[in-house]
Coordinates of C-alpha atoms in Angstrom, one line a residue:
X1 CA 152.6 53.1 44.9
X2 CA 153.8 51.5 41.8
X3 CA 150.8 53.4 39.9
X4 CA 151.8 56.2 41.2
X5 CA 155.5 56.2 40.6
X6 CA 154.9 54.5 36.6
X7 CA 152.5 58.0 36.2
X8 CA 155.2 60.5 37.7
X9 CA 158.2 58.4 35.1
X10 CA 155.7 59.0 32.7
X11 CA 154.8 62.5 33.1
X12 CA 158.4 63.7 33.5
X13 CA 159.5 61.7 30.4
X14 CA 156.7 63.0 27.9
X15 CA 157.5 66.6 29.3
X16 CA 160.8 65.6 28.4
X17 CA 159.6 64.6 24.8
X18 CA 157.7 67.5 24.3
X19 CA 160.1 70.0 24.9
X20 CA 162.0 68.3 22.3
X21 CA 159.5 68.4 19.9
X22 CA 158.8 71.6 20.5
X23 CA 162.2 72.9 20.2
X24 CA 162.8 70.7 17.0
X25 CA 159.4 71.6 15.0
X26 CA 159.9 75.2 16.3
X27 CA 163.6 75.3 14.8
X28 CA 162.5 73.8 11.9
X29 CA 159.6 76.1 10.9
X30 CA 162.0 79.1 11.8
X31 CA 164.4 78.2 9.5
X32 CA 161.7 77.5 7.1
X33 CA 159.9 81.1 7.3
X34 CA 163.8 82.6 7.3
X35 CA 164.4 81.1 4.0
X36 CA 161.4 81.2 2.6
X37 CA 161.4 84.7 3.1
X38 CA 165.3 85.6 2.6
X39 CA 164.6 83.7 -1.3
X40 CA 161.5 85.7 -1.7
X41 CA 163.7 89.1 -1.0
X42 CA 166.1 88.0 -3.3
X43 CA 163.9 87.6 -6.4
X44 CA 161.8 91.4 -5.5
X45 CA 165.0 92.8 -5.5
X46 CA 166.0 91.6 -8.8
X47 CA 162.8 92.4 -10.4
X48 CA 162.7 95.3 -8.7
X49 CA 166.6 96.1 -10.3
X50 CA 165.2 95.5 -13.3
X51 CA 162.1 97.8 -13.8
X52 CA 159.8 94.9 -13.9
X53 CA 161.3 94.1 -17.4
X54 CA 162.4 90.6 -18.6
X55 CA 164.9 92.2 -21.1
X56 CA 166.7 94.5 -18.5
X57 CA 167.9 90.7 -16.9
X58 CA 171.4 89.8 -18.2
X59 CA 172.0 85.7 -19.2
X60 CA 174.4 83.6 -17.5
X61 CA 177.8 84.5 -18.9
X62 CA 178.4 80.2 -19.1
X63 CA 176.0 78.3 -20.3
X64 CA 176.1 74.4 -19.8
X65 CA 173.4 72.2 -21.3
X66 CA 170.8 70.7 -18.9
X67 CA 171.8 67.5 -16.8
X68 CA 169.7 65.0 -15.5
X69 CA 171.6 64.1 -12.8
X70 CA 172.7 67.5 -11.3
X71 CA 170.1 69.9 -9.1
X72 CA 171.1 73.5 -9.6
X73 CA 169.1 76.6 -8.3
X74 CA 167.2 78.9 -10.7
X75 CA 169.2 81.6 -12.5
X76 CA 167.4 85.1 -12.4
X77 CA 165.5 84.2 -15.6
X78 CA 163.6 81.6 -14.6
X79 CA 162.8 83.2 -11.4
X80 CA 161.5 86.0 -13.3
X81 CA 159.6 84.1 -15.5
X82 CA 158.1 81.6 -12.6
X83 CA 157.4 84.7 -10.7
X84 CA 153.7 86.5 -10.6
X85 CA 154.0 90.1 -9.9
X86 CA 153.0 93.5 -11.5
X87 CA 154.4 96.5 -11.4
X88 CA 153.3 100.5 -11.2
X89 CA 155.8 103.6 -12.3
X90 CA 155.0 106.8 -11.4
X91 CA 157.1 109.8 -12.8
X92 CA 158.7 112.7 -11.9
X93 CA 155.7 114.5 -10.1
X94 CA 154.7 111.2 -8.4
X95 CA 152.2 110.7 -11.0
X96 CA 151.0 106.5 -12.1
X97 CA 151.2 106.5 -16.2
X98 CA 151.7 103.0 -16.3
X99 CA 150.7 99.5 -14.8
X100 CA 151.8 96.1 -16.2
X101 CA 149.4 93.3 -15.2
X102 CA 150.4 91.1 -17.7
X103 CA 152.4 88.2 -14.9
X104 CA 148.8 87.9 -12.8
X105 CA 145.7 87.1 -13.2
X106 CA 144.2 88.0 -10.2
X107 CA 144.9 92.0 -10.7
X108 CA 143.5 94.6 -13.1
X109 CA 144.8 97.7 -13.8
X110 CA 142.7 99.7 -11.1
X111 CA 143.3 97.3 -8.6
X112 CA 146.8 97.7 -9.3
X113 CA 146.9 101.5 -8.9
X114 CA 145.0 101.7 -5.9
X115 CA 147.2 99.3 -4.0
X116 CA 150.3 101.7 -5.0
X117 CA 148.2 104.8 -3.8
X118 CA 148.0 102.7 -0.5
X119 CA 151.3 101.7 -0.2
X120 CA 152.7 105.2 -1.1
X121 CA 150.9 106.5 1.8
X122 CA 153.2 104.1 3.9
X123 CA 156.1 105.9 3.3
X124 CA 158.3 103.2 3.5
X125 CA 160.3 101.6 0.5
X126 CA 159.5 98.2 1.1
X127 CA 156.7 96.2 3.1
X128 CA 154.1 94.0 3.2
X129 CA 150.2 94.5 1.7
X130 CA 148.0 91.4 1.9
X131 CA 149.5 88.9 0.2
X132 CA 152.4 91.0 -1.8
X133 CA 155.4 92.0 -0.6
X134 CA 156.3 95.4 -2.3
X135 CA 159.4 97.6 -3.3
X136 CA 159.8 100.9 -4.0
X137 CA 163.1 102.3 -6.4
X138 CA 164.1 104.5 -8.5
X139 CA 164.8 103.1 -12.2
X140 CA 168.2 102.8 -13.2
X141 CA 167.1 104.2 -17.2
X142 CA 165.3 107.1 -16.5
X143 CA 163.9 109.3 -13.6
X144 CA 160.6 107.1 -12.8
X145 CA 159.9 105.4 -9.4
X146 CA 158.7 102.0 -10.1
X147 CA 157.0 99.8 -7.6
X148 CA 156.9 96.0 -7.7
X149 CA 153.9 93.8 -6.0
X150 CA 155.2 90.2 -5.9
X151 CA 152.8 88.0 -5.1
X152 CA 153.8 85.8 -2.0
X153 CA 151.0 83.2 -2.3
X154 CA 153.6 80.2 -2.6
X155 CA 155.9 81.7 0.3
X156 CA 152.4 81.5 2.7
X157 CA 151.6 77.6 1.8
X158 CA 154.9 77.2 2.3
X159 CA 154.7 78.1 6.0
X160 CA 151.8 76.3 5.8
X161 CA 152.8 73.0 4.8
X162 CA 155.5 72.5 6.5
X163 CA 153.7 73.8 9.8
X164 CA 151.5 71.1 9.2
X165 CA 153.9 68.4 7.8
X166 CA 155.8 68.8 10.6
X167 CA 152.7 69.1 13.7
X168 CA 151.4 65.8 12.1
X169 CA 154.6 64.2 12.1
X170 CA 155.2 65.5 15.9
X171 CA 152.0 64.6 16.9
X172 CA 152.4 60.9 15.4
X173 CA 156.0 60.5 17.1
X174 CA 154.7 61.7 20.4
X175 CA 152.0 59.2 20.4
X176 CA 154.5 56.8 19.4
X177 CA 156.8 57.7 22.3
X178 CA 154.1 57.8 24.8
X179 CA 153.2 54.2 24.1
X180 CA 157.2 53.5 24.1
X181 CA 157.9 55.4 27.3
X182 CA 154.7 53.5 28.9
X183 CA 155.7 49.9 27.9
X184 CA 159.3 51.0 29.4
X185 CA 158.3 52.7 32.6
X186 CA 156.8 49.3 34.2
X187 CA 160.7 48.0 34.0
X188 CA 162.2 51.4 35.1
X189 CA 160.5 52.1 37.9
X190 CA 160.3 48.1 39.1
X191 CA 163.9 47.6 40.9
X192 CA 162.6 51.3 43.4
X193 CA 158.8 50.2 43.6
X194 CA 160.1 46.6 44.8
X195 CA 162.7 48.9 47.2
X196 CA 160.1 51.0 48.3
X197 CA 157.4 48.4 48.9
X198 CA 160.2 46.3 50.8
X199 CA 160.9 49.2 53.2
X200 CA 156.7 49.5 54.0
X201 CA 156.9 45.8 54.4
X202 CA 159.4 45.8 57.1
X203 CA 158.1 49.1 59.0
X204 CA 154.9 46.9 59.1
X205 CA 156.4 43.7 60.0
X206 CA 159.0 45.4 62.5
X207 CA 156.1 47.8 64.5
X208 CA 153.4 44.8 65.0
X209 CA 156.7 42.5 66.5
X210 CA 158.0 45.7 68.5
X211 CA 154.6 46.0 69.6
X212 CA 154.4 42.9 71.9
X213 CA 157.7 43.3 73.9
X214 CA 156.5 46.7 74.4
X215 CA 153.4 45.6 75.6
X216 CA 155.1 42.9 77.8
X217 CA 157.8 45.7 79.1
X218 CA 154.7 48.1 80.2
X219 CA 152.6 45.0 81.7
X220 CA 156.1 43.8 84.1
X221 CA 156.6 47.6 85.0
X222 CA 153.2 48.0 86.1
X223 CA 153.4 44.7 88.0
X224 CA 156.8 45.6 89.4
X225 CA 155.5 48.8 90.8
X226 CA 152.6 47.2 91.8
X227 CA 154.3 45.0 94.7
X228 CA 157.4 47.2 95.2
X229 CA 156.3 50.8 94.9
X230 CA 157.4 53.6 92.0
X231 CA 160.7 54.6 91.4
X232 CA 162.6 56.9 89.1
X233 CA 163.7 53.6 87.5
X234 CA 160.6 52.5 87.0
X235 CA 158.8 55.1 85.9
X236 CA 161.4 56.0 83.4
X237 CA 161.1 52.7 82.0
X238 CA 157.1 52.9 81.8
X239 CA 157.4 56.6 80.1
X240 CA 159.8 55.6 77.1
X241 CA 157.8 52.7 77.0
X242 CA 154.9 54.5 76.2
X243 CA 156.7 56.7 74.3
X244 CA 158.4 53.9 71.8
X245 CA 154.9 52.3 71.5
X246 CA 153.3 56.1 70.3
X247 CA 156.3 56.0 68.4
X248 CA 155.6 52.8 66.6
X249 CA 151.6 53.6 66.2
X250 CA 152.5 56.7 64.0
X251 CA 155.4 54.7 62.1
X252 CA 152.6 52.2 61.4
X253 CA 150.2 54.8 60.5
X254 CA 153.0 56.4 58.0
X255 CA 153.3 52.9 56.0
X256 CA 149.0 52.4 55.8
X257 CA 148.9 55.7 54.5
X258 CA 151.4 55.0 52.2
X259 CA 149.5 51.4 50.9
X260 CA 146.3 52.9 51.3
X261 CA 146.6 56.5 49.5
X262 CA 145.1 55.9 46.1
X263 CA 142.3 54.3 48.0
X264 CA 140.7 56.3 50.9
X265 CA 136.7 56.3 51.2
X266 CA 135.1 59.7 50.5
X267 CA 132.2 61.3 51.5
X268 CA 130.7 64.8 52.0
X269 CA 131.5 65.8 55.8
X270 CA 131.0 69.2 57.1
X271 CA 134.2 70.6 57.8
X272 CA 133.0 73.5 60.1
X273 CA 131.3 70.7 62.8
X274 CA 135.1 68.9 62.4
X275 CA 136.8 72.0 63.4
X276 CA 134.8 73.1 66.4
X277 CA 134.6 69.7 67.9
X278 CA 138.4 69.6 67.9
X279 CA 138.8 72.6 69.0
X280 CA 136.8 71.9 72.1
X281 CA 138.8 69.1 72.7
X282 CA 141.7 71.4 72.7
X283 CA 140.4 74.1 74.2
X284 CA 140.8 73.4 78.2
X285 CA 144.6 72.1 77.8
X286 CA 145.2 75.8 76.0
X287 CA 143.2 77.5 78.9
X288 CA 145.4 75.6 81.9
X289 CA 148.8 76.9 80.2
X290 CA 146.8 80.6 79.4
X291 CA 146.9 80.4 76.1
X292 CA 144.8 82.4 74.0
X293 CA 142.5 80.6 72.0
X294 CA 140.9 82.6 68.8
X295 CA 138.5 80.8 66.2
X296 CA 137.5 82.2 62.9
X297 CA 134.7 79.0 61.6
X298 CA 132.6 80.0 58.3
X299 CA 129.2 78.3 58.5
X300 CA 128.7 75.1 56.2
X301 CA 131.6 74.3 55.0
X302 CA 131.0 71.3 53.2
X303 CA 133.6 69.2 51.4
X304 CA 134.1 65.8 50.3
X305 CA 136.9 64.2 52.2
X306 CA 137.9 60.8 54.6
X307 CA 135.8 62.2 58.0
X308 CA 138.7 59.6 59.9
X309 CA 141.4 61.1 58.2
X310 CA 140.2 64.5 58.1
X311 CA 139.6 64.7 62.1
X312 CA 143.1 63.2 62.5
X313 CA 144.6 66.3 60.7
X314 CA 142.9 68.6 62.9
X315 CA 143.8 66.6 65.5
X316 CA 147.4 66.9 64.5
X317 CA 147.5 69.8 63.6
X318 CA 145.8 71.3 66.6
X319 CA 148.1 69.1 69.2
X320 CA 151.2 70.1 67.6
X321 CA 149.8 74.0 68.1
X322 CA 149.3 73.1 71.5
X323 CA 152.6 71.6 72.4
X324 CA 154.9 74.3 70.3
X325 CA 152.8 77.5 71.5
X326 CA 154.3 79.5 74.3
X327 CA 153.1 79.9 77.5
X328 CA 150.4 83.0 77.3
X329 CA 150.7 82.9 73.9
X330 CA 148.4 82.9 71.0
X331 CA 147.1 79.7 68.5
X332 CA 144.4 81.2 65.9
X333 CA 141.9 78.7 63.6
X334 CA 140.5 79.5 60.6
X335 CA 138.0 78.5 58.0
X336 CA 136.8 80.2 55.1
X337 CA 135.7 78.9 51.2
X338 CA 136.0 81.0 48.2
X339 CA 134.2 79.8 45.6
X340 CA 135.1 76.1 44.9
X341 CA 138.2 76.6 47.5
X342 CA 138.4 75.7 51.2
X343 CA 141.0 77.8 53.2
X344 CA 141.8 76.3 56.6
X345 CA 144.7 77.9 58.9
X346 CA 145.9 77.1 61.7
X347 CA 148.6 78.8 63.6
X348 CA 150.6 79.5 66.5
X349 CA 153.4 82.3 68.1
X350 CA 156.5 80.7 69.6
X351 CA 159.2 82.0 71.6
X352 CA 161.6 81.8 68.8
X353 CA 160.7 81.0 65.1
X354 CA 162.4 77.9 63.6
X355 CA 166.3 78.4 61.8
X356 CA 165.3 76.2 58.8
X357 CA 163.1 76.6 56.1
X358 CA 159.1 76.3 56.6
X359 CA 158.7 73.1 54.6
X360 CA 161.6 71.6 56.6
X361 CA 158.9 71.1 59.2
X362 CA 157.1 68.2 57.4
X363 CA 160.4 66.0 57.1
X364 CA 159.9 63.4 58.9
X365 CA 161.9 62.9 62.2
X366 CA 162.8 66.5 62.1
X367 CA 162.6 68.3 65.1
X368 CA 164.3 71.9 65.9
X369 CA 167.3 71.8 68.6
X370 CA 166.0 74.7 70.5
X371 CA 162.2 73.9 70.3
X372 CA 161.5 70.5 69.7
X373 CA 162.8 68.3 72.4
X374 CA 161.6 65.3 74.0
X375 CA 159.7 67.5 76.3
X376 CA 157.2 68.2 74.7
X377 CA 155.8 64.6 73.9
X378 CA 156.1 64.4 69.6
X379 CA 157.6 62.1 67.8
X380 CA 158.7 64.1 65.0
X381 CA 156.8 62.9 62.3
X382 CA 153.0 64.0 63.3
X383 CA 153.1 66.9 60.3
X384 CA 154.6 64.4 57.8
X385 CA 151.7 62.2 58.6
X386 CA 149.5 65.0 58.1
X387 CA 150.8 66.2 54.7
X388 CA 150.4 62.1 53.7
X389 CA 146.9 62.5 54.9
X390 CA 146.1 66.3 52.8
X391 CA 148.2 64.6 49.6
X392 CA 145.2 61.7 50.4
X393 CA 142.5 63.6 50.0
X394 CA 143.7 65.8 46.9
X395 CA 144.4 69.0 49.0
X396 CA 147.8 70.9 49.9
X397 CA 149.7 72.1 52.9
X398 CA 152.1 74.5 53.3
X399 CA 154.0 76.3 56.3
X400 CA 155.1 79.7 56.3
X401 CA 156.5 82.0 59.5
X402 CA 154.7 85.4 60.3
X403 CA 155.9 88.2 62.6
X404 CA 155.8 88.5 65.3
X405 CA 157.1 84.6 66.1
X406 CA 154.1 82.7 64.2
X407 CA 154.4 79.4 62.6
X408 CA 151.4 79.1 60.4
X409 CA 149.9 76.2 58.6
X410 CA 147.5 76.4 55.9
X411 CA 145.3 73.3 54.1
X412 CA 144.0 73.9 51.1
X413 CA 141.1 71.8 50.0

């Protein structure tokens, strides 16, 4: 139990984590791209403004003399000159007369033209063509459309290296928390494993001591009947008797399969033999309160499952079908795998479905006002001890109601 509740702390705390670091590496590379991007606008508008020409950039109006100890941004001249770019001009009938090449290295003049054929064809003033972003504008001296090609090479490692910076620095934190949050999660989850493992304790302790009175209250009833006849005293006394003992037998059972969840014996068990031998079992009780019976078995269903605990489900299942069914009514089994999956259903009409909601039904000690009475023999906690013994075996269980008055349960395996 403690393993189990240390890897459910842990599991919810490194979800915790990694949302975290999602959300925080996520913002951060955001913000990165969005200024990245915003500074790289910034500079092809200005060469853009100025016709691709260093002269057509005005100088600071102040200038101060370098410092060593103050960090000040770029003005527009050094941004132009730290810039590579190259620029096209077309005239008035849309013709290219000139390229300038002469800030990269990487582009020729022919190169150069047929990216501004391509990017004319775009219709659209600004964009994106591999790795240059591009503008389109008129120029402010004469009637020419110049287009500027900055290249955005340093905007793209950019991304890059802070998308990596930031993963490996992620990854190294969560692997720093996981170790954290697993040499914490012993102390954290201690003071409820100890509560926890207290409660089995006495359940255990308190059902083997109950069980001897009982035992002693039946053996005197019996006796007492024995020499002075049955009464309604006496058999009232022997029936809760028996009832408190089958009351006690499932507690117990409840607490082993607690202790004993993580460690059940497996083996490969035909389920369809399991099925149809319970359901002979349960078949002449159905007949005697004519009650339909209707079996849907595949053939060689074979899983690999506890064949103890597994015929106990069925037998659970099946008995609480029997009990909750209505007279003349209808309880329908079924069988089937798909692929890697085992699909087994069992369910039953009823006079009136349940008020609360289906998974209400595996609380344990729940029992319906209007249907689940004393009557009917159950304890109340017969499907919690069934979903114990499906969560065993690595399989789920879930109830759902079907019109006209079914309650259904289906085991997946």
């Amino acid at each position: 139990m403690i393993k189990v509740l240390q890897k459910k702390f842990l599991f919810t705390a490194m979800l915790a984590v990694s949302i975290l670091l999602l959300i925080l590496l996520g913002t951060i590379n955001v913000v990165n791209i969005v200024m990245v991007r915003t500074e790289t606008d910034k500079t092809l508008s200005m060469i853009s403004e100025a016709d691709g020409n260093f002269d057509h950039i005005q100088p600071p109006s102040i200038s101060t003399p370098p410092s060593d100890f103050r960090i000040e941004p770029k003005d527009k001249r050094d941004k132009f000159l730290s810039s590579n770019f190259f620029t096209v001009k077309l005239n008035e009938n849309g013709q290219i007369f000139f390229t300038d090449v002469s800030r990269t290295s990487l582009v020729d003049e022919a190169s150069a033209k047929e990216l501004a054929l391509k990017v004319l064809d775009e219709e659209t003033s600004s964009g994106k063509v591999g790795k240059y972003r591009y503008q389109i504008s008129n120029s402010r001296i004469s009637n020419e459309t110049v287009i500027v090609f900055l290249d955005t090479s340093e905007e793209i490692l950019s991304y890059v290296r802070v998308l990596l910076l930031s993963g490996g620095i992620g990854l190294v934190c969560w692997i720093l928390m996981l170790f954290i949050v697993m040499f914490l999660s012993q102390k954290a989850i201690r003071p409820i494993a100890e509560n926890i493992e207290r409660q089995k304790q006495f359940v255990t302790n308190a059902g083997h001591e109950i069980k001897t009175p009982l035992a002693i209250i039946l053996a005197n009833t019996e006796a007492m009947e024995l020499y002075n006849g049955e009464n309604k005293w006496s058999k009232n006394i022997r029936e809760q008797t028996v009832r408190l003992n089958g009351l006690m037998k499932n507690l117990l059972l409840l607490a082993k399969m607690d202790e004993s969840a993580a460690e059940i014996m497996k083996s490969e068990i035909s389920l369809s033999e399991l099925v149809n031998e319970n359901i002979r079992v349960f078949a002449e009780p159905l007949k005697l309160r004519c009650i339909t019976l209707q079996a849907e078995i595949g053939p060689n269903v074979i899983t690999k499952a506890n064949k103890e605990q597994m015929s106990q489900l069925l037998s659970i299942l099946l008995d609480n079908a029997s009990k909750y069914t209505n007279d003349n009514g209808t309880v329908i089994v079924s069988l089937q795998k798909n692929d890697k999956h085992i699909k087994l259903v069992i369910k039953n009409s009823c006079e009136k479905l349940p008020d609360t909601p289906p998974d209400k039904l595996f609380d344990r000690f729940y029992r319906d006002d209007k249907a689940r009475t004393q009557k009917t023999g159950g304890y109340g906690i017969g499907l919690s001890v069934a979903r114990s013994i499906v969560t065993a075996n690595k399989g789920s269980i879930t109830a759902e109601y079907e019109n006209p008055n079914f309650v259904s349960f289906t085991i997946s395996l």
